[in-house]
């Protein structure tokens, strides 16, 4: 009887591991809907040619201007192409709706309730100065957005309650929601800033302010020339750490990418007709129907092509405010 009581008492002291063990998924991808198109051993995205040659220069045009390279603060007009220099934990496939595949993070773990996620980082990930990318950089980047990001940017992470560094290559995010994947995909897209560049090596640098000095990053390109409001020139990083990853193989093939900025779309189109840049998107039926009567199009140097829209888009239309007397009667 004494032995039975002792065994019972010991059993009561043990934590109920089996009864409360959480089911954990370890995956190479995050899918908001359905299953990922690409399995864990995929070689490259279907739309990327792994044998594509490297080299050359491509020139793009942008409407408007810029006076900052920092997308965080509300001050200034930042250059949206600056995302070319940054890596994120995962990247979205262009042919798989709302599915994200591993870049800096090799795998992701999450529980059945989806109220947390752990990202396991690749030890080979490097910034352009050779310093490893760690979970501390990811946590610092998340906090920089929470502290300095403009309202719409902060709002993307409203459901993220904490970022916990478990070790140099593991970071856990906790979410206020359960049963949904959206908060997980939001943190998967965080641009990763180098903490040492902003904190340790750059006492005079402010991640919360507008700036035009090309910043340190870890992506496939780096900025080599900035002409405020007029032009940005990117060069491909020859020893980019992630070039052979499945999500990057066959992509980022141009040695140089140039963005020229135009304040007027009419002038911009005239520059295209003169051969100043290589790719033009036409949003005007008048321009599309009557604007291509110029020599470069007539002799075949410019091809006018319609591309079918295969991705999902929101609706466009006119919304009438029926509370106003003018629109009250249908």
Coordinates of C-alpha atoms in Angstrom, one line a residue:
X1 CA 0.0 0.0 0.0
X2 CA 2.9 2.4 0.9
X3 CA 4.5 1.7 -2.5
X4 CA 1.3 2.3 -4.4
X5 CA 0.8 5.6 -2.6
X6 CA 4.4 6.7 -3.3
X7 CA 4.0 5.9 -7.0
X8 CA 0.8 7.8 -7.1
X9 CA 2.3 10.8 -5.4
X10 CA 5.3 10.8 -7.8
X11 CA 3.0 10.6 -10.8
X12 CA 1.0 13.6 -9.6
X13 CA 4.2 15.6 -9.4
X14 CA 5.1 14.9 -13.1
X15 CA 4.0 17.5 -15.7
X16 CA 1.2 16.2 -17.9
X17 CA 3.4 16.2 -21.1
X18 CA 1.4 13.8 -23.2
X19 CA -1.9 15.4 -22.4
X20 CA -0.9 18.9 -23.4
X21 CA 1.8 18.3 -26.0
X22 CA 1.2 20.8 -28.9
X23 CA 1.2 19.7 -32.5
X24 CA 4.0 21.6 -34.3
X25 CA 4.3 22.0 -38.0
X26 CA 7.8 22.5 -39.5
X27 CA 7.6 23.7 -43.1
X28 CA 9.5 25.2 -46.0
X29 CA 6.6 27.5 -46.9
X30 CA 3.7 29.5 -45.5
X31 CA 0.5 29.2 -47.4
X32 CA -2.5 31.4 -46.4
X33 CA -4.8 29.3 -48.6
X34 CA -4.5 25.7 -49.6
X35 CA -1.2 24.0 -50.1
X36 CA 2.1 25.3 -51.6
X37 CA 2.7 24.7 -55.3
X38 CA 6.4 24.0 -54.7
X39 CA 7.6 21.2 -52.5
X40 CA 10.6 21.4 -50.1
X41 CA 13.1 20.2 -52.8
X42 CA 12.1 22.5 -55.7
X43 CA 15.0 23.8 -57.8
X44 CA 13.6 27.2 -58.8
X45 CA 10.4 29.0 -59.5
X46 CA 8.8 27.9 -62.9
X47 CA 8.9 31.5 -64.2
X48 CA 12.7 31.8 -63.5
X49 CA 15.2 30.4 -66.0
X50 CA 18.1 28.9 -64.1
X51 CA 20.3 29.1 -67.2
X52 CA 19.6 32.8 -68.0
X53 CA 22.7 34.7 -68.8
X54 CA 24.0 37.4 -66.4
X55 CA 25.0 40.8 -67.5
X56 CA 23.8 44.0 -69.2
X57 CA 21.9 47.0 -68.1
X58 CA 18.2 47.6 -68.0
X59 CA 16.6 51.0 -67.5
X60 CA 13.2 51.7 -66.0
X61 CA 11.2 54.9 -65.6
X62 CA 9.2 56.0 -62.6
X63 CA 6.7 58.9 -62.3
X64 CA 7.2 61.4 -59.5
X65 CA 10.3 61.9 -57.5
X66 CA 12.1 60.9 -54.2
X67 CA 14.0 62.5 -51.4
X68 CA 14.7 59.5 -49.2
X69 CA 15.9 55.9 -49.3
X70 CA 14.1 55.1 -46.0
X71 CA 10.6 53.5 -46.3
X72 CA 9.9 53.7 -42.6
X73 CA 9.1 57.3 -41.5
X74 CA 6.2 59.3 -42.9
X75 CA 8.6 62.2 -43.7
X76 CA 9.9 62.4 -47.2
X77 CA 9.1 60.5 -50.4
X78 CA 11.0 57.3 -50.5
X79 CA 12.2 55.4 -53.6
X80 CA 10.2 52.3 -53.8
X81 CA 12.7 50.4 -55.8
X82 CA 15.0 50.4 -52.8
X83 CA 13.6 47.0 -51.9
X84 CA 16.1 45.5 -54.3
X85 CA 18.8 45.8 -51.7
X86 CA 17.0 44.0 -48.8
X87 CA 16.4 40.4 -48.0
X88 CA 13.5 39.1 -45.9
X89 CA 12.8 35.9 -44.0
X90 CA 10.7 34.6 -46.9
X91 CA 9.6 35.7 -50.3
X92 CA 6.3 35.4 -52.1
X93 CA 6.1 33.4 -55.3
X94 CA 4.7 35.3 -58.2
X95 CA 2.7 32.2 -59.5
X96 CA 1.4 30.9 -56.2
X97 CA -1.3 33.0 -54.4
X98 CA -0.2 34.2 -51.0
X99 CA 2.5 31.5 -50.5
X100 CA 5.9 32.4 -49.1
X101 CA 9.1 30.4 -49.6
X102 CA 12.4 30.5 -47.6
X103 CA 15.1 33.1 -48.1
X104 CA 16.9 34.1 -45.0
X105 CA 14.7 31.6 -43.0
X106 CA 15.3 28.0 -44.0
X107 CA 12.2 26.7 -42.3
X108 CA 9.3 27.9 -40.2
X109 CA 7.6 26.2 -37.2
X110 CA 4.2 27.0 -35.9
X111 CA 1.6 25.4 -33.5
X112 CA -1.9 24.1 -34.2
X113 CA -3.4 27.4 -32.9
X114 CA -1.1 29.5 -35.1
X115 CA -0.6 32.0 -32.3
X116 CA 3.2 31.8 -32.6
X117 CA 5.8 31.0 -35.3
X118 CA 9.6 30.2 -35.1
X119 CA 11.8 31.1 -38.0
X120 CA 15.0 29.1 -38.4
X121 CA 17.6 31.2 -40.1
X122 CA 20.3 30.1 -42.5
X123 CA 23.7 30.4 -41.0
X124 CA 25.2 31.4 -44.4
X125 CA 23.1 34.5 -44.7
X126 CA 25.4 37.6 -44.9
X127 CA 25.1 41.4 -45.2
X128 CA 27.2 43.0 -48.0
X129 CA 30.0 43.7 -45.5
X130 CA 30.3 40.0 -44.7
X131 CA 28.7 40.1 -41.2
X132 CA 26.2 37.3 -40.6
X133 CA 22.5 38.0 -40.6
X134 CA 21.2 36.8 -37.2
X135 CA 17.9 36.7 -35.3
X136 CA 19.0 39.8 -33.4
X137 CA 18.9 41.7 -36.7
X138 CA 15.4 40.4 -37.4
X139 CA 14.1 41.4 -34.0
X140 CA 15.8 44.8 -34.3
X141 CA 14.2 45.4 -37.7
X142 CA 10.8 44.5 -36.4
X143 CA 11.2 46.9 -33.5
X144 CA 12.5 49.7 -35.8
X145 CA 9.2 49.4 -37.8
X146 CA 7.1 49.5 -34.6
X147 CA 9.0 52.5 -33.4
X148 CA 9.5 54.5 -36.5
X149 CA 7.2 53.1 -39.2
X150 CA 4.4 55.2 -40.7
X151 CA 0.9 54.3 -39.6
X152 CA 0.0 52.0 -42.5
X153 CA 3.3 50.1 -42.1
X154 CA 2.8 49.6 -38.4
X155 CA -0.7 48.4 -39.0
X156 CA 0.6 45.4 -40.9
X157 CA 2.0 44.1 -37.6
X158 CA -0.9 45.0 -35.2
X159 CA -1.5 41.3 -34.6
X160 CA 2.2 40.6 -33.7
X161 CA 2.6 40.9 -29.9
X162 CA 6.3 39.9 -29.4
X163 CA 9.5 39.0 -31.2
X164 CA 11.8 36.8 -29.1
X165 CA 15.3 35.8 -30.0
X166 CA 15.9 32.2 -29.0
X167 CA 19.4 32.0 -30.3
X168 CA 21.5 33.6 -33.2
X169 CA 19.5 31.6 -35.8
X170 CA 16.0 31.2 -34.2
X171 CA 13.4 33.9 -33.6
X172 CA 9.9 33.4 -32.3
X173 CA 7.0 35.8 -33.1
X174 CA 3.8 35.7 -31.0
X175 CA 0.4 36.7 -32.3
X176 CA -2.8 38.0 -30.8
X177 CA -4.8 35.9 -33.2
X178 CA -5.4 32.2 -33.6
X179 CA -6.2 30.0 -36.5
X180 CA -5.0 32.4 -39.3
X181 CA -1.8 32.6 -41.2
X182 CA -1.8 36.4 -42.1
X183 CA 0.3 37.6 -39.1
X184 CA 2.9 34.9 -40.0
X185 CA 3.1 36.0 -43.6
X186 CA 3.4 39.7 -42.4
X187 CA 6.5 39.0 -40.4
X188 CA 8.0 36.8 -43.1
X189 CA 8.2 39.9 -45.3
X190 CA 10.0 42.2 -42.9
X191 CA 13.0 43.8 -44.6
X192 CA 16.0 42.9 -42.5
X193 CA 18.2 45.8 -41.4
X194 CA 21.8 45.3 -40.1
X195 CA 21.7 46.2 -36.4
X196 CA 25.5 46.7 -36.3
X197 CA 25.3 49.3 -39.1
X198 CA 22.7 51.4 -37.4
X199 CA 23.6 50.9 -33.7
X200 CA 27.2 49.9 -33.2
X201 CA 29.0 51.3 -36.3
X202 CA 26.7 54.3 -36.9
X203 CA 26.2 56.6 -34.0
X204 CA 25.3 59.4 -36.3
X205 CA 22.8 57.3 -38.3
X206 CA 19.0 57.4 -37.6
X207 CA 16.8 54.6 -38.9
X208 CA 13.8 56.8 -38.1
X209 CA 14.8 59.7 -40.4
X210 CA 14.9 60.3 -44.1
X211 CA 18.4 59.7 -45.7
X212 CA 20.0 59.5 -49.1
X213 CA 23.2 57.7 -48.2
X214 CA 23.1 54.2 -49.7
X215 CA 22.5 51.9 -46.6
X216 CA 24.1 48.6 -45.9
X217 CA 21.8 45.6 -46.7
X218 CA 22.0 41.9 -47.7
X219 CA 20.0 41.6 -50.9
X220 CA 20.9 40.8 -54.6
X221 CA 21.7 44.4 -55.4
X222 CA 23.4 47.4 -53.8
X223 CA 23.0 51.1 -54.6
X224 CA 26.0 52.6 -56.3
X225 CA 24.6 56.0 -57.4
X226 CA 22.0 58.3 -56.0
X227 CA 20.9 61.5 -57.8
X228 CA 18.2 62.9 -55.5
X229 CA 14.8 63.0 -57.2
X230 CA 16.3 62.1 -60.6
X231 CA 18.0 58.7 -60.8
X232 CA 19.0 55.6 -58.9
X233 CA 21.6 53.0 -60.1
X234 CA 21.8 49.5 -58.7
X235 CA 24.5 46.9 -59.3
X236 CA 24.2 43.2 -58.9
X237 CA 26.2 41.9 -55.9
X238 CA 28.7 39.5 -57.5
X239 CA 29.0 37.3 -54.4
X240 CA 25.4 37.6 -53.2
X241 CA 25.1 34.9 -50.5
X242 CA 21.6 33.8 -51.7
X243 CA 22.1 33.6 -55.4
X244 CA 21.8 29.8 -55.6
X245 CA 18.8 29.4 -53.4
X246 CA 15.7 28.0 -55.1
X247 CA 13.8 31.3 -54.5
X248 CA 16.6 33.3 -56.2
X249 CA 18.0 31.0 -58.9
X250 CA 17.4 32.4 -62.3
X251 CA 16.4 35.8 -61.1
X252 CA 18.3 39.1 -60.7
X253 CA 20.2 38.6 -64.0
X254 CA 21.0 42.2 -65.0
X255 CA 24.3 43.6 -63.8
X256 CA 22.9 47.1 -63.5
X257 CA 19.3 48.4 -63.0
X258 CA 18.7 52.1 -63.6
X259 CA 15.6 54.0 -62.5
X260 CA 15.0 57.4 -64.0
X261 CA 12.3 59.6 -62.5
X262 CA 10.0 61.9 -64.5
X263 CA 7.5 64.3 -62.9
X264 CA 5.3 64.3 -66.0
X265 CA 4.1 61.1 -67.8
X266 CA 3.8 62.8 -71.1
X267 CA 7.5 63.7 -71.0
X268 CA 8.3 60.3 -69.7
X269 CA 6.6 58.7 -72.8
X270 CA 8.6 61.0 -75.1
X271 CA 11.7 59.8 -73.4
X272 CA 10.7 56.2 -74.0
X273 CA 10.1 57.0 -77.7
X274 CA 13.6 58.4 -77.8
X275 CA 15.1 55.2 -76.3
X276 CA 15.9 56.5 -72.9
X277 CA 14.5 53.5 -71.0
X278 CA 13.5 50.0 -71.9
X279 CA 10.1 49.2 -70.5
X280 CA 6.9 51.3 -70.5
X281 CA 3.5 50.5 -69.1
X282 CA 0.7 52.2 -70.9
X283 CA -2.4 53.1 -68.8
X284 CA -4.1 55.3 -71.4
X285 CA -6.3 53.9 -74.2
X286 CA -5.4 57.0 -76.3
X287 CA -1.7 56.4 -75.8
X288 CA -2.1 52.7 -76.6
X289 CA -4.2 53.3 -79.7
X290 CA -2.5 56.3 -81.2
X291 CA 0.7 57.0 -79.3
X292 CA 3.0 54.3 -80.9
X293 CA 3.3 55.9 -84.3
X294 CA 7.0 56.6 -84.1
X295 CA 10.1 55.2 -85.9
X296 CA 11.3 52.8 -83.2
X297 CA 8.0 51.1 -83.2
X298 CA 7.5 51.1 -86.9
X299 CA 10.9 49.4 -87.6
X300 CA 10.4 46.8 -84.8
X301 CA 12.8 48.2 -82.2
X302 CA 9.9 48.7 -79.9
X303 CA 7.3 45.9 -79.5
X304 CA 3.8 46.7 -78.3
X305 CA 2.6 43.7 -76.4
X306 CA -0.5 42.8 -74.3
X307 CA 0.3 40.7 -71.3
X308 CA -2.6 38.7 -69.8
X309 CA -3.3 39.4 -66.2
X310 CA -2.9 36.0 -64.3
X311 CA -2.6 37.3 -60.8
X312 CA -5.4 38.2 -58.5
X313 CA -6.4 41.9 -58.2
X314 CA -9.0 43.9 -56.3
X315 CA -11.9 45.4 -58.1
X316 CA -11.7 48.9 -59.6
X317 CA -14.7 51.1 -60.0
X318 CA -16.6 54.3 -59.0
X319 CA -18.3 54.2 -55.6
X320 CA -21.2 56.7 -55.2
X321 CA -22.0 58.1 -51.8
X322 CA -25.7 57.5 -51.8
X323 CA -26.1 59.5 -48.6
X324 CA -25.6 62.6 -50.7
X325 CA -28.9 64.0 -52.2
X326 CA -27.3 64.0 -55.7
X327 CA -26.8 60.2 -55.6
X328 CA -29.7 59.2 -53.3
X329 CA -32.1 58.2 -56.1
X330 CA -30.8 55.3 -58.2

